[in-house]
CSV table of C-alpha atoms in Angstrom, one decimal:
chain,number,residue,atom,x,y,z
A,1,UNK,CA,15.7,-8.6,-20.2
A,2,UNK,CA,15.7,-7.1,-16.5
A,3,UNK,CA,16.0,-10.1,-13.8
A,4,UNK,CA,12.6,-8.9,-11.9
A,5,UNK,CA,13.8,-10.8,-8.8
A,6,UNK,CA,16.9,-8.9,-8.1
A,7,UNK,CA,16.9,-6.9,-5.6
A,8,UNK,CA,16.5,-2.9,-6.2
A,9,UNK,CA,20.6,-2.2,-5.0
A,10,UNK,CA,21.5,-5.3,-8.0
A,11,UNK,CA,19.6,-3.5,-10.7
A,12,UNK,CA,21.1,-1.6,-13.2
A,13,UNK,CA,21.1,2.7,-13.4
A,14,UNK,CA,18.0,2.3,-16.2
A,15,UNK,CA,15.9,0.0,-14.5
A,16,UNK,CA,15.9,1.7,-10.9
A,17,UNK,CA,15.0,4.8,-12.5
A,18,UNK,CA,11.9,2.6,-14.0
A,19,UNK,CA,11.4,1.2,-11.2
A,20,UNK,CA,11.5,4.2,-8.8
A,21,UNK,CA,9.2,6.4,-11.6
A,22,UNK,CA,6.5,3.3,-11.3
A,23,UNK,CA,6.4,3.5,-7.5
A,24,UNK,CA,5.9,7.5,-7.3
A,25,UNK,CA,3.6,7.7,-9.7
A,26,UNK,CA,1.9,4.6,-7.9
A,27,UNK,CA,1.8,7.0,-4.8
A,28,UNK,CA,0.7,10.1,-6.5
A,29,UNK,CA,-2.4,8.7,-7.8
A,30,UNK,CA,-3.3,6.9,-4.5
A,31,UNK,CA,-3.2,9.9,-2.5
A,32,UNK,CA,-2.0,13.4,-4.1
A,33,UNK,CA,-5.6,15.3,-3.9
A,34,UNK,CA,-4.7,17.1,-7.7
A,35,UNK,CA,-4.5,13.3,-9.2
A,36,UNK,CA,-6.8,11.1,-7.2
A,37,UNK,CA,-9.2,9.5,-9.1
A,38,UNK,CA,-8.0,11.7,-12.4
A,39,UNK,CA,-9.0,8.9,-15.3
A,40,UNK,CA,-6.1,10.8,-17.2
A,41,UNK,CA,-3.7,10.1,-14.1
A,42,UNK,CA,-5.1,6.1,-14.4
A,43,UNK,CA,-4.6,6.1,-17.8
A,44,UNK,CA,-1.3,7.4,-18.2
A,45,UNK,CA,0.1,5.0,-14.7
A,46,UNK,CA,-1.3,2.2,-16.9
A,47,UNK,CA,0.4,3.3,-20.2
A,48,UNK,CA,3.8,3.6,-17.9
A,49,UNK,CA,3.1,-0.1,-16.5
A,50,UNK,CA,2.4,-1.7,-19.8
A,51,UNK,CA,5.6,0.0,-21.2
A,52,UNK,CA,7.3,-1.7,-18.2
A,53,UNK,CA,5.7,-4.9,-19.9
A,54,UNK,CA,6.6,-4.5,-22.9
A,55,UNK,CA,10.1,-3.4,-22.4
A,56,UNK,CA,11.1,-6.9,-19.3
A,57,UNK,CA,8.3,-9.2,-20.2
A,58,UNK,CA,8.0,-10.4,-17.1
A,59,UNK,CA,5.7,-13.7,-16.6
A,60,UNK,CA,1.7,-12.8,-16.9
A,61,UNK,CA,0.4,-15.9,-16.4
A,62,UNK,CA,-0.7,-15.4,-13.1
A,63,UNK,CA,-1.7,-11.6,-14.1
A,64,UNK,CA,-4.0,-13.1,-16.6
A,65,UNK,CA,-5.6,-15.4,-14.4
A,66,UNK,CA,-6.6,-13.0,-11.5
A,67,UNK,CA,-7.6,-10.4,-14.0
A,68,UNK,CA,-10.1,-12.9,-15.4
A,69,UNK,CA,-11.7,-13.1,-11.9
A,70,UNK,CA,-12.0,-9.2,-11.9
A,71,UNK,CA,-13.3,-8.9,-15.7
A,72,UNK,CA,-16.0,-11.4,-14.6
A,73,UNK,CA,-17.2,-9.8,-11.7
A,74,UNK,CA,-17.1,-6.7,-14.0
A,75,UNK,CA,-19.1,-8.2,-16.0
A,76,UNK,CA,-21.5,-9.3,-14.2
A,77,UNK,CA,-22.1,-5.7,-13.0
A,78,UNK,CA,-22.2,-4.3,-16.0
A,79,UNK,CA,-25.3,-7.4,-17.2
A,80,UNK,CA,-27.2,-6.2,-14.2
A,81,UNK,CA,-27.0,-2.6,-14.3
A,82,UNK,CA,-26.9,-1.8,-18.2
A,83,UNK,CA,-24.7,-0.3,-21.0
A,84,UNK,CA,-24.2,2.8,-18.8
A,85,UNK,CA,-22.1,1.2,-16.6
A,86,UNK,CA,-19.6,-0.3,-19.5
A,87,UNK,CA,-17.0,2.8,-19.0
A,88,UNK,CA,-17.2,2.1,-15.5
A,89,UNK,CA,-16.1,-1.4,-15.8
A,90,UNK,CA,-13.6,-0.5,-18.0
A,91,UNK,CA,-12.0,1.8,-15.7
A,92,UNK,CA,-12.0,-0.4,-13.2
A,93,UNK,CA,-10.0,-3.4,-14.7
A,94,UNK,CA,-7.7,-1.1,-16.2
A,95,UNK,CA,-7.1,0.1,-12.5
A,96,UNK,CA,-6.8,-3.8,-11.3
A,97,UNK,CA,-4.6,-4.7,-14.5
A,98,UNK,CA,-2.1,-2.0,-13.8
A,99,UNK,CA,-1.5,-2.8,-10.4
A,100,UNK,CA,-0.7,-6.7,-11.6
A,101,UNK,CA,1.5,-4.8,-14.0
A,102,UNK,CA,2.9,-3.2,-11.2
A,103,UNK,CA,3.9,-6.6,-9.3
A,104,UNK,CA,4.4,-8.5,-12.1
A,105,UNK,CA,7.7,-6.1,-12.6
A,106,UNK,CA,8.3,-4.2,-9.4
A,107,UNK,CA,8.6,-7.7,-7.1
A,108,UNK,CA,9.2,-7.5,-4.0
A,109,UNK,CA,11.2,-4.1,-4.8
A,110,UNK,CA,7.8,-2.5,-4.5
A,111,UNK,CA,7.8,-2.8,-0.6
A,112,UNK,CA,11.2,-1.2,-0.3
A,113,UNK,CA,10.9,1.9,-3.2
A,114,UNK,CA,7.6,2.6,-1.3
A,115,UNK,CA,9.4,2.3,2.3
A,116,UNK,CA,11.8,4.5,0.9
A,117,UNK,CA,9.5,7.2,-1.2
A,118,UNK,CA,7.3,7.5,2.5
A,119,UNK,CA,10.7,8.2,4.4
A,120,UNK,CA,10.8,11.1,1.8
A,121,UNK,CA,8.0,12.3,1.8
A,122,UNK,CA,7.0,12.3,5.8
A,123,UNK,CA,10.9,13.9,6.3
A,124,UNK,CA,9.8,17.2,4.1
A,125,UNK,CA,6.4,17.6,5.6
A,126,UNK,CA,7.1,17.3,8.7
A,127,UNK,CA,10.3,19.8,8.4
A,128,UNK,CA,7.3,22.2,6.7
A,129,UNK,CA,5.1,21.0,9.2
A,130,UNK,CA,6.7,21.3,12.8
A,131,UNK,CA,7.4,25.4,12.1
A,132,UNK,CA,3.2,25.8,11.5
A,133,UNK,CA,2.8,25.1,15.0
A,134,UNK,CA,5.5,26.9,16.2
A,135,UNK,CA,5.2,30.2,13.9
A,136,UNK,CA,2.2,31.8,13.3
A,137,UNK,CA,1.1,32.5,9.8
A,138,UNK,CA,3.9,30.3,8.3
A,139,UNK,CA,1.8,28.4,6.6
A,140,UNK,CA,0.5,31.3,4.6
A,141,UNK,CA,3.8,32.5,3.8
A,142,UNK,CA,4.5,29.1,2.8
A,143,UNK,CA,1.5,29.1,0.7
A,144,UNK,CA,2.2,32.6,-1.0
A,145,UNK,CA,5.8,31.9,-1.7
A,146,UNK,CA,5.3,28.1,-3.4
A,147,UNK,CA,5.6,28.0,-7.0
A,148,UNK,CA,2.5,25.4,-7.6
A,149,UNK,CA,-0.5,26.9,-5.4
A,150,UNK,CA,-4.0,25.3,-6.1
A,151,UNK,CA,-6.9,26.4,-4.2
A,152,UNK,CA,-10.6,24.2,-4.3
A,153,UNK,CA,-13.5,25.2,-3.3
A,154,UNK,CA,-16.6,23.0,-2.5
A,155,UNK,CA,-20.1,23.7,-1.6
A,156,UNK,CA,-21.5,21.1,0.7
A,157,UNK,CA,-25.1,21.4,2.6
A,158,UNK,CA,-24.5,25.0,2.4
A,159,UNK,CA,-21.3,25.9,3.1
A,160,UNK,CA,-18.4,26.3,1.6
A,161,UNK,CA,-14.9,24.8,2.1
A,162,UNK,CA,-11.4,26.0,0.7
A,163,UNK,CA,-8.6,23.7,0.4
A,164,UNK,CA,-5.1,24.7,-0.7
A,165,UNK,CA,-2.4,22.7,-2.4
A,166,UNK,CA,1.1,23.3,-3.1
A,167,UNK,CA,1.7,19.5,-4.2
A,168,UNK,CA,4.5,18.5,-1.7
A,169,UNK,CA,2.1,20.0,0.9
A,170,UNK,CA,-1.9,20.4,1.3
A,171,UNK,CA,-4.1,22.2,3.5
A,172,UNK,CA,-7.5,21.0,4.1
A,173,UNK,CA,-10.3,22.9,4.5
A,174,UNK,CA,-10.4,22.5,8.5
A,175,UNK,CA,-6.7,23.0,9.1
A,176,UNK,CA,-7.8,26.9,8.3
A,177,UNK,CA,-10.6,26.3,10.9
A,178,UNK,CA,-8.1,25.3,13.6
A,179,UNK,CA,-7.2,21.7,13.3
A,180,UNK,CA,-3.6,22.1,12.6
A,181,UNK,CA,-2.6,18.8,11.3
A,182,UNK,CA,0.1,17.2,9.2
A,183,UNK,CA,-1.7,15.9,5.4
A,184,UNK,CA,1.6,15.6,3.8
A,185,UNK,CA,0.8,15.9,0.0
A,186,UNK,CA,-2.2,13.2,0.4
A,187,UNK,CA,-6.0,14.5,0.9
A,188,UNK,CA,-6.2,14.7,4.3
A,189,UNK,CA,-4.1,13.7,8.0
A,190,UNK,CA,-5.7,10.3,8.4
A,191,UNK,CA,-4.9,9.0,5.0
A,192,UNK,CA,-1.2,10.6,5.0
A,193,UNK,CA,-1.0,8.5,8.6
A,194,UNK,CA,-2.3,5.3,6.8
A,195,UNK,CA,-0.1,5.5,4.0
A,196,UNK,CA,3.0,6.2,6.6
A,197,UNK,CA,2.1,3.2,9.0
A,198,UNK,CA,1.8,0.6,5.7
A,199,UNK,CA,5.6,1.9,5.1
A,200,UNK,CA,6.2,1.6,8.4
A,201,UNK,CA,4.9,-2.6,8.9
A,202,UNK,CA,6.8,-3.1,5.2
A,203,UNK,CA,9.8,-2.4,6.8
A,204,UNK,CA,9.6,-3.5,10.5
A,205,UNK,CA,8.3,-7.1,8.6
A,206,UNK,CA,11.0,-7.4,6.1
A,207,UNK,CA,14.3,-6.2,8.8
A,208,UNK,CA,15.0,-7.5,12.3
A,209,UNK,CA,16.8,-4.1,13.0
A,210,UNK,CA,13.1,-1.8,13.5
A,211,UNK,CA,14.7,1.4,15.8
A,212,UNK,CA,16.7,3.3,12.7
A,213,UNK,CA,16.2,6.1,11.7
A,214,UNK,CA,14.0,6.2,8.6
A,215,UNK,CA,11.7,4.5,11.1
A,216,UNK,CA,11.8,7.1,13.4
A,217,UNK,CA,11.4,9.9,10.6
A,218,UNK,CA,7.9,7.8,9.7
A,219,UNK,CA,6.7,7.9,13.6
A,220,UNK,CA,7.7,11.3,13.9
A,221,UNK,CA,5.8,12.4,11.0
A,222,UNK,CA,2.7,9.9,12.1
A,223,UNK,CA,2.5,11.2,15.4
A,224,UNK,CA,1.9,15.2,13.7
A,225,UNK,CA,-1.0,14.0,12.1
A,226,UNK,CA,-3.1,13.7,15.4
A,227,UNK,CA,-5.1,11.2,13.6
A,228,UNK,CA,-7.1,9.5,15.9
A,229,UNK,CA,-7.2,6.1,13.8
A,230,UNK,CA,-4.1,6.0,12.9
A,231,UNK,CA,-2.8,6.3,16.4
A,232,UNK,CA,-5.2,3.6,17.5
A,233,UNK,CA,-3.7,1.5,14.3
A,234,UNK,CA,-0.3,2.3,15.6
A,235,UNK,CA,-0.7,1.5,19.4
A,236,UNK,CA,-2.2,-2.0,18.2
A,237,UNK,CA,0.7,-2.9,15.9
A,238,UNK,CA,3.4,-1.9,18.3
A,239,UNK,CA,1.8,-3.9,21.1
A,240,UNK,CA,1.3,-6.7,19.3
A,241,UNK,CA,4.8,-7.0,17.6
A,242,UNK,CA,6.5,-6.1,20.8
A,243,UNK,CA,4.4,-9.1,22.3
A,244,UNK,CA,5.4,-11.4,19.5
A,245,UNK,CA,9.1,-10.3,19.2
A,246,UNK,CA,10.4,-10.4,22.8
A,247,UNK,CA,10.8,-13.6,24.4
A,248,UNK,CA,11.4,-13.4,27.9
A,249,UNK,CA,7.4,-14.0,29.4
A,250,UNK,CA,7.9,-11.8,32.0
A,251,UNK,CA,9.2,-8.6,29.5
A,252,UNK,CA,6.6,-9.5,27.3
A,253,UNK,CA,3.6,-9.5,29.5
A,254,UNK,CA,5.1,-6.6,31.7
A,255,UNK,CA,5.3,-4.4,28.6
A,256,UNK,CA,2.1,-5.8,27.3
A,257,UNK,CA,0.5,-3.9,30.2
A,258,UNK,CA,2.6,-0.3,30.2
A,259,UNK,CA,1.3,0.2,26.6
A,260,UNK,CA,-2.2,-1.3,27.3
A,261,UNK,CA,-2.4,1.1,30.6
A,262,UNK,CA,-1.1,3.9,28.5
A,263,UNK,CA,-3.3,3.7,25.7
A,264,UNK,CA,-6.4,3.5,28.1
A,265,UNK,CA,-4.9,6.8,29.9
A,266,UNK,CA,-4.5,8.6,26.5
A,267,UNK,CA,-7.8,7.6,25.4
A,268,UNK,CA,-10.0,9.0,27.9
A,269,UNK,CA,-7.2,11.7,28.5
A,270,UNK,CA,-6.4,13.1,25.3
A,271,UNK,CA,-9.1,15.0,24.3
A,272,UNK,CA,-9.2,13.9,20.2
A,273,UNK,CA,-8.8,10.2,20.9
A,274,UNK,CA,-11.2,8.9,23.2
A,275,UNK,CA,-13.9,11.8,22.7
A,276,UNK,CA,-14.0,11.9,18.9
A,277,UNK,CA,-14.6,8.3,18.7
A,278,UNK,CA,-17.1,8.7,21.3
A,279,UNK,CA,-19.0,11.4,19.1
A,280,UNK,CA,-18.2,9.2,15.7
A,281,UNK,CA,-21.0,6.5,17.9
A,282,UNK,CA,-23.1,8.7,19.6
A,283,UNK,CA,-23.7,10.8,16.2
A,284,UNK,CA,-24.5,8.0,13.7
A,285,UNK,CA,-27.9,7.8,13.3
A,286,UNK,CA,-27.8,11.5,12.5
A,287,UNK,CA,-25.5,11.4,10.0
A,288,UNK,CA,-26.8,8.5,8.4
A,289,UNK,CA,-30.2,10.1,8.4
A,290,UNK,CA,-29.4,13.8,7.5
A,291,UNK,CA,-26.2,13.5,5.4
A,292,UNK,CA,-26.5,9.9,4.0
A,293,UNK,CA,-23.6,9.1,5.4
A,294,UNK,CA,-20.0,11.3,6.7
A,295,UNK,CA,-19.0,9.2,9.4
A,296,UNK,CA,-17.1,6.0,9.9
A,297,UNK,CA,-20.1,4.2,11.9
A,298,UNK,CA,-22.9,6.3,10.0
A,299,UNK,CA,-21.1,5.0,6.6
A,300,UNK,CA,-21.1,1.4,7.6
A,301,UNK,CA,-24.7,1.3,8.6
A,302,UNK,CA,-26.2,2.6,5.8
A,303,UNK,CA,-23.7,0.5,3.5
A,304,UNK,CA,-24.3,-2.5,5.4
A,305,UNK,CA,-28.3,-2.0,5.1
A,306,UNK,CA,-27.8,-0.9,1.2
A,307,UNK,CA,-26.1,-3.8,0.1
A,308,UNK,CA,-29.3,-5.9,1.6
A,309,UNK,CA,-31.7,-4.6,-0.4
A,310,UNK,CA,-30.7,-7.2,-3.3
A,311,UNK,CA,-28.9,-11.0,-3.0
A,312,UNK,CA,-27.1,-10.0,-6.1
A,313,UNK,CA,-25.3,-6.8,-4.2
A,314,UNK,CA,-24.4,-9.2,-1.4
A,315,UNK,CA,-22.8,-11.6,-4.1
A,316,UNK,CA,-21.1,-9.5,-6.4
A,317,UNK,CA,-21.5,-5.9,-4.9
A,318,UNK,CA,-23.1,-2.5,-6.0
A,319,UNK,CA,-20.7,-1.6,-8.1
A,320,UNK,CA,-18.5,1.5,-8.3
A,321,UNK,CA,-20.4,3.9,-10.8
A,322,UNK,CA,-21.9,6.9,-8.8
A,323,UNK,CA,-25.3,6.2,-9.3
A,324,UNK,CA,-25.2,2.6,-8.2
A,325,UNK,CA,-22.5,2.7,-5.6
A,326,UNK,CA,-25.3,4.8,-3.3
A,327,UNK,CA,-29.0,3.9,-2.8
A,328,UNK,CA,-30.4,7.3,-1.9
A,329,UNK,CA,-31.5,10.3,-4.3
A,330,UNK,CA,-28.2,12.0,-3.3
A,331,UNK,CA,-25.0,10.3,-5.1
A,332,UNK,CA,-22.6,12.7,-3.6
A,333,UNK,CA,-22.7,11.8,-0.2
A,334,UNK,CA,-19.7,10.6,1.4
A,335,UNK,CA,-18.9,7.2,2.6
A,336,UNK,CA,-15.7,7.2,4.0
A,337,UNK,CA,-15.7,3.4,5.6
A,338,UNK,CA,-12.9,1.7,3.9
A,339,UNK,CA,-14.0,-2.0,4.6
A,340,UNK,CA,-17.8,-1.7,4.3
A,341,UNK,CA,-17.2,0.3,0.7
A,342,UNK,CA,-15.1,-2.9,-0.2
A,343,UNK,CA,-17.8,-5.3,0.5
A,344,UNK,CA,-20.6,-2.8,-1.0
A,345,UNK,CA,-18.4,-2.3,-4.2
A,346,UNK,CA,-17.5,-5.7,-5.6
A,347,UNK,CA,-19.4,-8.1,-2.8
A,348,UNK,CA,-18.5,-10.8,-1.0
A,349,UNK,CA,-16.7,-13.1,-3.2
A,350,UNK,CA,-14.5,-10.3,-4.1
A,351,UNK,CA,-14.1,-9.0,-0.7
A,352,UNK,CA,-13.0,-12.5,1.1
A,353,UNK,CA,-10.7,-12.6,-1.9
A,354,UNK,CA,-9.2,-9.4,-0.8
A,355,UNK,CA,-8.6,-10.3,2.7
A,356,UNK,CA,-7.0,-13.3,2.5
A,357,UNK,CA,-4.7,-11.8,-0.5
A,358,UNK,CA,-3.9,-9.3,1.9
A,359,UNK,CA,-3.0,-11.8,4.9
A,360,UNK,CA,-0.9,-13.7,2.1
A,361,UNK,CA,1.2,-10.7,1.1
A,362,UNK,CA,1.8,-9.8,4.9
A,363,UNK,CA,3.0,-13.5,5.6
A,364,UNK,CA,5.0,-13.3,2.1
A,365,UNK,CA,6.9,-9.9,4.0
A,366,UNK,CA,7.2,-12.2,7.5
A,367,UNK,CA,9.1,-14.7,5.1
A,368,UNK,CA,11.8,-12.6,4.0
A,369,UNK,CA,12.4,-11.1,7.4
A,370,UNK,CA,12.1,-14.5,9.0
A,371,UNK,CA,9.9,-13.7,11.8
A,372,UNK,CA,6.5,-15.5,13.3
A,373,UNK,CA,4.0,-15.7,10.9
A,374,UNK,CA,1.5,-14.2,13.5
A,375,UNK,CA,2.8,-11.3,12.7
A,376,UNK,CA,0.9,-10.6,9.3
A,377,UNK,CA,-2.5,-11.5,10.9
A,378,UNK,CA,-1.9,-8.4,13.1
A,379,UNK,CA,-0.3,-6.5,9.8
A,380,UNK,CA,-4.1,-7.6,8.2
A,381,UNK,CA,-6.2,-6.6,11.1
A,382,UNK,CA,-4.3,-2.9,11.8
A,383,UNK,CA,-4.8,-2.7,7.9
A,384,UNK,CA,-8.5,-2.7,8.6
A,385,UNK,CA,-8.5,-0.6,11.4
A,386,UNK,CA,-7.0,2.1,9.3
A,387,UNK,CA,-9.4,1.4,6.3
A,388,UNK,CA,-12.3,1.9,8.8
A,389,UNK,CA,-12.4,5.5,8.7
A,390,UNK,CA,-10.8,5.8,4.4
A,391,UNK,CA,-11.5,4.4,1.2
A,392,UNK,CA,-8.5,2.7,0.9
A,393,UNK,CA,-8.8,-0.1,-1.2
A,394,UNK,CA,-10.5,1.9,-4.7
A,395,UNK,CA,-6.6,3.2,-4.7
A,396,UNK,CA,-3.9,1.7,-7.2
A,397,UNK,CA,-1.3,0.9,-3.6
A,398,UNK,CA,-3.8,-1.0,-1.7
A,399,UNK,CA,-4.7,-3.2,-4.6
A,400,UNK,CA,-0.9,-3.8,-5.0
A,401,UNK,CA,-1.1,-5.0,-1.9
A,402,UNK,CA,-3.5,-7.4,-2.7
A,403,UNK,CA,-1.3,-8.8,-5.4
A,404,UNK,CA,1.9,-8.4,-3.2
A,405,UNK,CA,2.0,-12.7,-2.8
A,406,UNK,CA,2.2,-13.2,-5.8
A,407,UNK,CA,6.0,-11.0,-6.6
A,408,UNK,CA,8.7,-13.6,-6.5
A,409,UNK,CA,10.9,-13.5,-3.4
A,410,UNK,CA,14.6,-11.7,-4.1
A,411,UNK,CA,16.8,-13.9,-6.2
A,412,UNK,CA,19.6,-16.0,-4.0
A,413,UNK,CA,22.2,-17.4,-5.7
A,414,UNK,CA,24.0,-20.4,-5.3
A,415,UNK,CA,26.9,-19.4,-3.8
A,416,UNK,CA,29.9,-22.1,-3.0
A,417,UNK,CA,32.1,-21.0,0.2
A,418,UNK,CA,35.6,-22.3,-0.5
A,419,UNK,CA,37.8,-22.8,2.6
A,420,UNK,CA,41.5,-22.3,2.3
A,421,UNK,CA,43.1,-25.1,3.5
A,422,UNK,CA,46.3,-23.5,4.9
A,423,UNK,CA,50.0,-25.8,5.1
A,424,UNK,CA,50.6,-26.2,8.8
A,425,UNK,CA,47.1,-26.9,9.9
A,426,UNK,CA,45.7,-28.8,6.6
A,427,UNK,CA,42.8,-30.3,8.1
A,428,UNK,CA,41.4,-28.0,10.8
A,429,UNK,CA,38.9,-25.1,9.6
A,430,UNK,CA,38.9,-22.1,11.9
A,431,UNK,CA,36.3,-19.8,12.7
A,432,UNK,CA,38.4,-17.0,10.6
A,433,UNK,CA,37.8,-19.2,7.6
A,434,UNK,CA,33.6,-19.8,7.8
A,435,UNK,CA,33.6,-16.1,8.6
A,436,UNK,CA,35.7,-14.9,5.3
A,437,UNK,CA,33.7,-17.4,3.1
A,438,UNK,CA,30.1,-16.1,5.0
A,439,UNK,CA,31.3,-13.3,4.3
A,440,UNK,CA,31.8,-13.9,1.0
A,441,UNK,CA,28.9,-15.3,0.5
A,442,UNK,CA,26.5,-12.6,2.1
A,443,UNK,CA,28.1,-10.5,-0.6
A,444,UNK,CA,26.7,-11.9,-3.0
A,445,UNK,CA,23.2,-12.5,-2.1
């Protein structure tokens, strides 16, 4: 039976291939546009955790617990709504009881197989991405020549749209329009940045050494998505782990104010940040009254006043069937506010639940790379700065998150540091001799 608290380098050929299979496909379904929210994708991630299950039997007790809170709330959905919504509820808990699968085997390995699958992925797009902007029509020759080329189109308020996917890249319907912007393989720039950033706090929480280069390939390939909320989210966190890293006051402070005075510069500056989010305000009482939603602010108004209309939506949510999840006559408007969808989709027990679960995993992370605490309450608040403007947490990573507390740390063993005692000095120990049983020791942690 596989040892689920060793760490990914101490597992065995078999089980790292397990374990790096359950990560990717993790990803995939989270964010790949040909397999979100495919119930065949769902099903077969779930069959591939359960077979994980089956195969290390790792403990479920605290899988079976939690997943009793989320078949209740089910539920209780399903009582209120009717036997319409049973297939829903089903497909919900089998999302939430594959991401405790997930845990319950992958640890504390998931941070670092996901670290490591994002350093992948953001290294080939933006190698496919930097000669778009630099070449002209490279993009369609990459299109033509790729062996996998899916094109989508959808007809929204009359007019139409065509995105293109060639899996390890995809084109949204605007980046044909001319918003040239890095998507990676996920469905758009701002949710390839979101999933980059979480990689990029996994591993800048877990390792005191932050300026390497796998970090620098995640930045680089963050800073071609000219997404506006991710950049915001990215400023924050670097401010504020710079602020609670350095410990000389007057560093601190004195950078504290370069990034704060250069953020403010690039905001009303830079032409995408400070004027888009502008516009996202100035326009949301028309989109929330002419498109029933399509805009961060326009989304949480409307979702904020929907979940009113009932105490038992405010409770224990609207649910996440198409026809209850929206009020209106329309059901395929878009609402694309991430923390207001959270609250209007399971309610408020559930969404409390998923904050503090979320500020628990980040302090879990601060833990193993023994630095302040603080630090996860600013991991948890650029978490929701990103979900502002995506749905995050409907996706299979985001709810592992959730669970992340829960993984057991890495397994330490007990390791006993012998000193050689040497003839002419039989009672003094030497520097040389705690280093080469440290040493020793470290080894085999």
């Amino acid at each position: 039976m596989m040892n689920i608290a060793l760490k990914y380098k101490n597992l065995p050929f078999r089980d790292k291939v397990y374990q790096t299979g359950l990560v990717l496909i993790l990803i995939i379904s989270s964010g790949f546009p040909m397999f979100v929210n495919d119930k065949l994708v769902y099903i077969t991630t779930f069959l591939y955790s359960l077979a994980g299950v089956i195969m290390y039997k790792p403990d479920l007790r605290w899988v079976f617990k939690y997943s009793s809170f989320f078949i209740l709330l089910m539920l209780f959905q399903t009582a209120f709504w009717g036997a319409f919504y049973i297939t829903t509820a089903i497909n919900q808990i089998l999302l939430f009881t594959t991401a405790c699968f997930s845990i319950a085997i992958l640890g504390t390995n998931f941070i670092y197989l996901y670290k490591k699958t994002l350093v992948i992925i953001a290294a080939i797009a933006s190698l496919l991405f930097i000669p778009m902007l630099i070449i002209p029509g490279f993009s369609d020759t990459l299109i033509s020549a790729s062996p996998i080329h899916i094109s989508k189109t959808a007809e929204a308020y009359g007019w139409e749209s065509t995105s293109h996917n060639i899996f390890i890249m995809n084109f949204p319907p605007d980046f044909f329009e001319g918003l040239v912007r890095n998507s990676g393989p996920f469905w758009e720039p701002g949710a390839f940045g979101g999933y980059l950033l979480i990689a990029l706090i996994f591993d800048m929480l877990t390792t005191k050494t932050w300026l390497k280069k796998d970090n620098i390939i995640l930045v680089v390939a963050i800073i071609t998505t000219f997404s506006t909320t991710t950049y915001l989210a990215f400023a924050v966190f670097l401010c504020g782990y710079a602020f609670f890293k350095i410990k000389s006051p007057g560093v601190k402070w004195g950078l504290m104010i370069i990034l704060l005075a250069v953020s403010a510069i690039s905001f009303f500056k830079i032409e995408f940040l400070g004027k888009k989010i502008q516009e996202e305000i100035d326009d949301a009482e028309y989109y929330a009254f002419t498109k029933g939603g399509d805009g961060r602010v326009a989304s949480a108004l409307l979702d904020l006043a929907e979940i009113r209309e009932n105490a038992f939506f405010i409770f224990f949510g609207r649910g996440s069937h198409q026809d209850t999840r929206v009020a209106g006559d329309d059901k395929e408007v878009l609402r694309n506010n991430g923390i207001t969808d959270l609250l209007t989709r399971y309610g408020l027990f559930f969404f409390i639940f998923s904050i503090i679960s979320i500020a628990l995993s980040f302090k879990q992370l601060t833990k193993i790379g023994n630095i302040p605490s603080s630090l996860a309450y600013l991991s948890l608040f650029v978490v929701l700065i990103l979900s502002f403007s995506e749905v995050y947490f409907i996706f299979l990573v985001f709810k592992c998150l959730t669970l992340l507390y829960m993984a057991p740390l890495p397994n330490r063993k007990r390791v006993r540091i012998i000193i050689d005692k040497t003839i002419d000095s039989p009672n003094r120990i030497t520097p040389s001799h705690l280093h080469t049983g440290l040493k020793i020791a470290n080894n085999n942690l």
